[in-house]
PDB file of C-alpha atoms in Angstrom:
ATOM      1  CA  UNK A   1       0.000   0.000   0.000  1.00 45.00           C
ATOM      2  CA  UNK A   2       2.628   2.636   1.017  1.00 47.00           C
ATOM      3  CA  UNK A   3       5.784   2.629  -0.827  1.00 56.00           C
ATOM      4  CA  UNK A   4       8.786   4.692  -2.453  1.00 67.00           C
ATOM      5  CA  UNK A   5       8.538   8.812  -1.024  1.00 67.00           C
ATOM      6  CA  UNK A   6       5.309   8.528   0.611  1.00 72.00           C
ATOM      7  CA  UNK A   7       5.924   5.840   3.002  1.00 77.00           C
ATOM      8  CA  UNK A   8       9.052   7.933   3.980  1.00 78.00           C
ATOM      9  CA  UNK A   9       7.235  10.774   4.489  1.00 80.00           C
ATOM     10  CA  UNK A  10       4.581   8.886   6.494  1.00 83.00           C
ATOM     11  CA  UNK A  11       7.632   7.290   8.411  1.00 85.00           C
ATOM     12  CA  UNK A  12       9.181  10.475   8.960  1.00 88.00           C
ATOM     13  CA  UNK A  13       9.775  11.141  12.776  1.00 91.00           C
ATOM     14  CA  UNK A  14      10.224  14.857  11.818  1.00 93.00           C
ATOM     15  CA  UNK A  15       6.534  14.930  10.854  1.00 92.00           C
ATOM     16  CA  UNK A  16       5.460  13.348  14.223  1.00 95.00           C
ATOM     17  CA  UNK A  17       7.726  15.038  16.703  1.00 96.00           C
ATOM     18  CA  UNK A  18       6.333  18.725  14.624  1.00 95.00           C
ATOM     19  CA  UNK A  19       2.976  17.407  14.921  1.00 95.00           C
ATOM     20  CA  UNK A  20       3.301  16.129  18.945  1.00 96.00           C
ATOM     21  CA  UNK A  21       5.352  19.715  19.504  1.00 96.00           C
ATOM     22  CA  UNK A  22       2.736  21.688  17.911  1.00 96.00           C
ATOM     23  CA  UNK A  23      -0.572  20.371  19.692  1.00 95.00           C
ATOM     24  CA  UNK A  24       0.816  20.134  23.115  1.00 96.00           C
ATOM     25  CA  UNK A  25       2.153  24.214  22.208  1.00 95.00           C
ATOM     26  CA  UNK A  26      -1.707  25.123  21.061  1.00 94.00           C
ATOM     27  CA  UNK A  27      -3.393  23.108  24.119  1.00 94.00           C
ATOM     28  CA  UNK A  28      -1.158  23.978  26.673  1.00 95.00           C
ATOM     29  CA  UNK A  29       0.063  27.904  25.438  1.00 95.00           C
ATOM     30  CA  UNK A  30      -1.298  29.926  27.742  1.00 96.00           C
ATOM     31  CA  UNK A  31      -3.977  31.476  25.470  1.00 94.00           C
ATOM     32  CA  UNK A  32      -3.452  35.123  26.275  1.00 95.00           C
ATOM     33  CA  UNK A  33      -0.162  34.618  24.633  1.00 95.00           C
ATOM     34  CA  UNK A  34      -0.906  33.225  21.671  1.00 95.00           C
ATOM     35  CA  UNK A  35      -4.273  35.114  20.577  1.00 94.00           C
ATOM     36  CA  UNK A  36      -1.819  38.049  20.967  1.00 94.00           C
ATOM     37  CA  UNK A  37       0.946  37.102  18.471  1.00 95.00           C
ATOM     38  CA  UNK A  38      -1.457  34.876  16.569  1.00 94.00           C
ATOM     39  CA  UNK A  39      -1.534  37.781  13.771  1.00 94.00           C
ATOM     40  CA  UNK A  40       1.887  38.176  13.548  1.00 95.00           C
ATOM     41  CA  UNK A  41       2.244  33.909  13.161  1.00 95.00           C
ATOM     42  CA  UNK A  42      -0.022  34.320  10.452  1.00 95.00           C
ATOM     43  CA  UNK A  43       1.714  37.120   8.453  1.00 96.00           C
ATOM     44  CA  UNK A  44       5.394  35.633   9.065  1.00 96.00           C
ATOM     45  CA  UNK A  45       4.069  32.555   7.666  1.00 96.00           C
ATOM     46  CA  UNK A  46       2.102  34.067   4.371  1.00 97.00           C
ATOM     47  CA  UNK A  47       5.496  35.280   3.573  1.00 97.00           C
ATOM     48  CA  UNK A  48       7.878  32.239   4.500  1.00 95.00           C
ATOM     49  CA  UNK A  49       5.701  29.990   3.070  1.00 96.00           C
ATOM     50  CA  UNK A  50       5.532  32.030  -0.264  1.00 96.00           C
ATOM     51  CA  UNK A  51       8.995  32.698  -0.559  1.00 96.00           C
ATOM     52  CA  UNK A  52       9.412  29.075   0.447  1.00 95.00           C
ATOM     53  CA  UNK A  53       7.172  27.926  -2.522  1.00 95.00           C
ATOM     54  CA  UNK A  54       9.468  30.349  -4.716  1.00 95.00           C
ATOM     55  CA  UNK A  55      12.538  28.884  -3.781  1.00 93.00           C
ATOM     56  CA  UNK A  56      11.177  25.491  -4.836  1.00 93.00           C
ATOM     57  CA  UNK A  57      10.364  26.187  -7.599  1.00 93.00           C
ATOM     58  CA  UNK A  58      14.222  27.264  -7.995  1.00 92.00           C
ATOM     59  CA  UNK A  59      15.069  23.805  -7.219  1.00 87.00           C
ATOM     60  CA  UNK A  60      13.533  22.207  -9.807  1.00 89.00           C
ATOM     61  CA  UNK A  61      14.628  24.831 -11.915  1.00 89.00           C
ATOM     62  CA  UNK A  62      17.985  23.557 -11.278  1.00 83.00           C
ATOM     63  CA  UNK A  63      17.151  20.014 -11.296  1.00 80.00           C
ATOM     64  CA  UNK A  64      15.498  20.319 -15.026  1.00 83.00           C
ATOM     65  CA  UNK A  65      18.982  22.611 -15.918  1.00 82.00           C
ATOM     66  CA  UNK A  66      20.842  19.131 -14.716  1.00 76.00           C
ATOM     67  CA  UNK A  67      18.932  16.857 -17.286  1.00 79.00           C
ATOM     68  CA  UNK A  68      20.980  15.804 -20.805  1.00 79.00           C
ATOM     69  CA  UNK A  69      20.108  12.490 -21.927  1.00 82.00           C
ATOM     70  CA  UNK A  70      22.854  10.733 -20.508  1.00 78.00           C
ATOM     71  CA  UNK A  71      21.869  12.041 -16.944  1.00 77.00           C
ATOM     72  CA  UNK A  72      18.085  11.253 -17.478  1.00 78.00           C
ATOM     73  CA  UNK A  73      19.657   7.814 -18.746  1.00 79.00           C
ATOM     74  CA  UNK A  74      21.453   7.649 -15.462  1.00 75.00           C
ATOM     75  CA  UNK A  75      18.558   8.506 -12.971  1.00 75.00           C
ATOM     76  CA  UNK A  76      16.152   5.870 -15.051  1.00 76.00           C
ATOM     77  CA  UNK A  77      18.828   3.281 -13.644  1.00 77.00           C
ATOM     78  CA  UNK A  78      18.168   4.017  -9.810  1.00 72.00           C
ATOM     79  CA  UNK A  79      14.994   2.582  -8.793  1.00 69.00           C
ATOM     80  CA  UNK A  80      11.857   3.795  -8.654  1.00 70.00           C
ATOM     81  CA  UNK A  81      13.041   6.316 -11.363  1.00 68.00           C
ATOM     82  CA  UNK A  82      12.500   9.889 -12.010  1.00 72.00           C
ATOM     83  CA  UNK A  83       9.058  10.551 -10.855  1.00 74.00           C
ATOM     84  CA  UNK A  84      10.684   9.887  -7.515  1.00 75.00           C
ATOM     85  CA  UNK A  85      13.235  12.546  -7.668  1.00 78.00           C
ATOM     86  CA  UNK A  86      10.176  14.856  -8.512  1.00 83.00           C
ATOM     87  CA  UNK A  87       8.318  13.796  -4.856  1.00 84.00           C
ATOM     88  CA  UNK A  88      10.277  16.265  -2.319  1.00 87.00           C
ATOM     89  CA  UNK A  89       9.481  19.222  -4.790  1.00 90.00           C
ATOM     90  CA  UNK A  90       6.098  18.243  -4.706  1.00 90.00           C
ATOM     91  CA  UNK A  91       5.654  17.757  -0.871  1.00 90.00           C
ATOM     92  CA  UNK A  92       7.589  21.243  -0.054  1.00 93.00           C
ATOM     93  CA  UNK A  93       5.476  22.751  -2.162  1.00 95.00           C
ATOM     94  CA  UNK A  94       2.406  21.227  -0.747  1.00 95.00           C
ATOM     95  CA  UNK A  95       3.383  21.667   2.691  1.00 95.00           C
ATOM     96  CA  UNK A  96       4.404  25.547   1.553  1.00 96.00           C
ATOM     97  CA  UNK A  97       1.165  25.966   0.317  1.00 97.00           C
ATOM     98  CA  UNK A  98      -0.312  24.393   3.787  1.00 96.00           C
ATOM     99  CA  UNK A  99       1.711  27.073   5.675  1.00 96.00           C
ATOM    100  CA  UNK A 100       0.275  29.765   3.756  1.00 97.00           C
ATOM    101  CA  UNK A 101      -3.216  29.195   4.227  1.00 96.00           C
ATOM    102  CA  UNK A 102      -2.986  28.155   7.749  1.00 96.00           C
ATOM    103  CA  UNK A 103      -1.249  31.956   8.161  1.00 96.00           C
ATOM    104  CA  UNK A 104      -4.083  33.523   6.040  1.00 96.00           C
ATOM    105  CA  UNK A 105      -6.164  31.707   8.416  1.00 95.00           C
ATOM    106  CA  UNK A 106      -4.513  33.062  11.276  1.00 94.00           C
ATOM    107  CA  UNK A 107      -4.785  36.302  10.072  1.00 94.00           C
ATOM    108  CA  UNK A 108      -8.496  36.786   9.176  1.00 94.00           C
ATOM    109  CA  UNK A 109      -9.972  33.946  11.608  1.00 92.00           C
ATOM    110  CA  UNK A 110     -10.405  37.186  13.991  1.00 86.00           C
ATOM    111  CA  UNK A 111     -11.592  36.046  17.726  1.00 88.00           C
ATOM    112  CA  UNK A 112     -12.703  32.189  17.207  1.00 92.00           C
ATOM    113  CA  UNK A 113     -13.910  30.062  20.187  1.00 94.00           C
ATOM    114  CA  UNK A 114     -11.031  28.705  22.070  1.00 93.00           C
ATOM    115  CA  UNK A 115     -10.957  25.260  20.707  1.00 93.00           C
ATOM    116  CA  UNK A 116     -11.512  27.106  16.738  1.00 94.00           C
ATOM    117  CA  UNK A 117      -8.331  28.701  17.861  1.00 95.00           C
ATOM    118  CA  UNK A 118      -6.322  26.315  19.368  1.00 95.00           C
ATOM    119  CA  UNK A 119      -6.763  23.604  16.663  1.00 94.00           C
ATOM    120  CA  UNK A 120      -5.913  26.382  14.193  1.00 94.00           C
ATOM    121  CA  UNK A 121      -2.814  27.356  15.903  1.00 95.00           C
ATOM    122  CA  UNK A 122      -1.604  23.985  16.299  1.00 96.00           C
ATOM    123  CA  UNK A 123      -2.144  23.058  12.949  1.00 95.00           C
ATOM    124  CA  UNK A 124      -0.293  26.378  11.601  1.00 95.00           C
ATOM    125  CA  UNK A 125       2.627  26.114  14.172  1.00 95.00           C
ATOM    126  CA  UNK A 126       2.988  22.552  12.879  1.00 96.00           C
ATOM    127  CA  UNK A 127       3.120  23.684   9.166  1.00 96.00           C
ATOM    128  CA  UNK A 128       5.806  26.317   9.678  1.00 96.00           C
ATOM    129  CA  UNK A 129       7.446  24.342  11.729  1.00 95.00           C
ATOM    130  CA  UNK A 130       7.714  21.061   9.392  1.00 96.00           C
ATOM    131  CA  UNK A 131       8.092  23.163   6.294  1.00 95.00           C
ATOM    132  CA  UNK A 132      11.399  24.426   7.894  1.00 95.00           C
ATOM    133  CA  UNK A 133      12.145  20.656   8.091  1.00 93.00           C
ATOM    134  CA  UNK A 134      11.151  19.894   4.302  1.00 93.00           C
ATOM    135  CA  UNK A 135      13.038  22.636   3.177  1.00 94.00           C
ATOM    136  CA  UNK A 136      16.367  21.213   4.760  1.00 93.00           C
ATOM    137  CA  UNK A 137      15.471  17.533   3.559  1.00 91.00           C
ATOM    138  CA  UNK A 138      14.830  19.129  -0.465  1.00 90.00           C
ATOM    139  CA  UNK A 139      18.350  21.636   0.123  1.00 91.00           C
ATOM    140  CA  UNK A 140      20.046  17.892   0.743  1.00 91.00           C
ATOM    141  CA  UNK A 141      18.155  16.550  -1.822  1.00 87.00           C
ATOM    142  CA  UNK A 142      19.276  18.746  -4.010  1.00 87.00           C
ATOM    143  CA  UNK A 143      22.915  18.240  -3.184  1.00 89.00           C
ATOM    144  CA  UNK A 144      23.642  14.746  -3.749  1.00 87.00           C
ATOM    145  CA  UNK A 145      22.159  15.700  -7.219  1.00 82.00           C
ATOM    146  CA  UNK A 146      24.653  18.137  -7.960  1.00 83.00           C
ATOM    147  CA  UNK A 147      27.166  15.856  -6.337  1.00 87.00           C
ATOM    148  CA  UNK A 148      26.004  12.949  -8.914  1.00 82.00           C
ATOM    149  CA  UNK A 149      25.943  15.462 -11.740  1.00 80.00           C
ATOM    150  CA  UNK A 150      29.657  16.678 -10.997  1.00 84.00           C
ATOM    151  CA  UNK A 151      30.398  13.036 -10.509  1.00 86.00           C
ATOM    152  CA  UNK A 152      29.301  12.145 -14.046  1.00 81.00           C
ATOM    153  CA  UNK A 153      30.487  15.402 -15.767  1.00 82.00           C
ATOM    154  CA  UNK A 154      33.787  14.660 -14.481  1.00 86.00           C
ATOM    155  CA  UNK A 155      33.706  10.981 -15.881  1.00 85.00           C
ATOM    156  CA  UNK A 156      32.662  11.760 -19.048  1.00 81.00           C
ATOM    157  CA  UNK A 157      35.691  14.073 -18.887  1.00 83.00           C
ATOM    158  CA  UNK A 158      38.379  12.070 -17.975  1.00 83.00           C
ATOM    159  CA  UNK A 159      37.077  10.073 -20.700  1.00 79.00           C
ATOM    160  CA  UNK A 160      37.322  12.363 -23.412  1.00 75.00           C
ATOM    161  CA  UNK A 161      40.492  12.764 -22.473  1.00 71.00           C
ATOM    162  CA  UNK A 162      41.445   9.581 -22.855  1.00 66.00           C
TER     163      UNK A 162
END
């Protein structure tokens, strides 16, 4: 049922441990506290999470710069191909997306009932807070690419020099 990306990400303890962090921060926050900054949450993460979704894009930018036929011919030989190298873009930018609208959330939900509010803030604290996570995981991602593609330039140069 679960294979390849998604049962990583499923797996992931980062995911939990944000999730875990998040909820006992929005049930047990002393509410005062985080009506009062709940605007500024929101805002901070409308921006991270669009500039986030920007710098994604970048990535596979870069990744699709990497591709020749020799490197696509490379990645088709490390299972489950190249539809997996495409999953971490996808998730950031899905979880970037996430982090947005929980902030817009934030921002216009005004003064909800307390339990409106606290499920809200959990679930945006969490977003922010795993996207930051994500974002690391598709910045290493994205090195041992450019490692492989150095690797492979620098064969096919020694060769041609042979």
């Amino acid at each position: 049922l679960m294979s390849g990306w998604f049962r990583k990400t499923v797996l992931d303890p980062s995911l939990w441990i944000t999730l875990v962090i998040s909820i006992l921060i929005a049930l047990f926050g002393n509410e005062t506290i985080l009506r009062s900054v709940s605007q500024s949450v929101g805002s901070a993460q409308v921006q991270i999470g669009t500039a986030f979704l920007g710098i994604v894009l970048a990535g596979l930018a870069l990744l699709v710069v990497f591709l020749d036929k020799r490197y696509i011919a490379l990645l088709a030989k490390v299972p489950p191909g190249f539809d997996a190298d495409l999953w971490p873009f996808k998730y950031t930018a899905f979880i970037a997306v996430i982090c947005s609208g929980f902030g817009m959330i934030l921002i216009i939900i005004g003064d909800p009932r307390t339990l409106l509010f606290r499920f809200t803030f959990g679930f945006s604290l969490w977003s922010f807070s795993y996207l930051l996570w994500t974002m690391f995981q598709l910045v290493r991602f994205l090195s041992e690419h450019a490692k492989t593609r150095v690797t492979q330039i620098q064969k096919e140069q020694d060769l041609g020099q042979r």
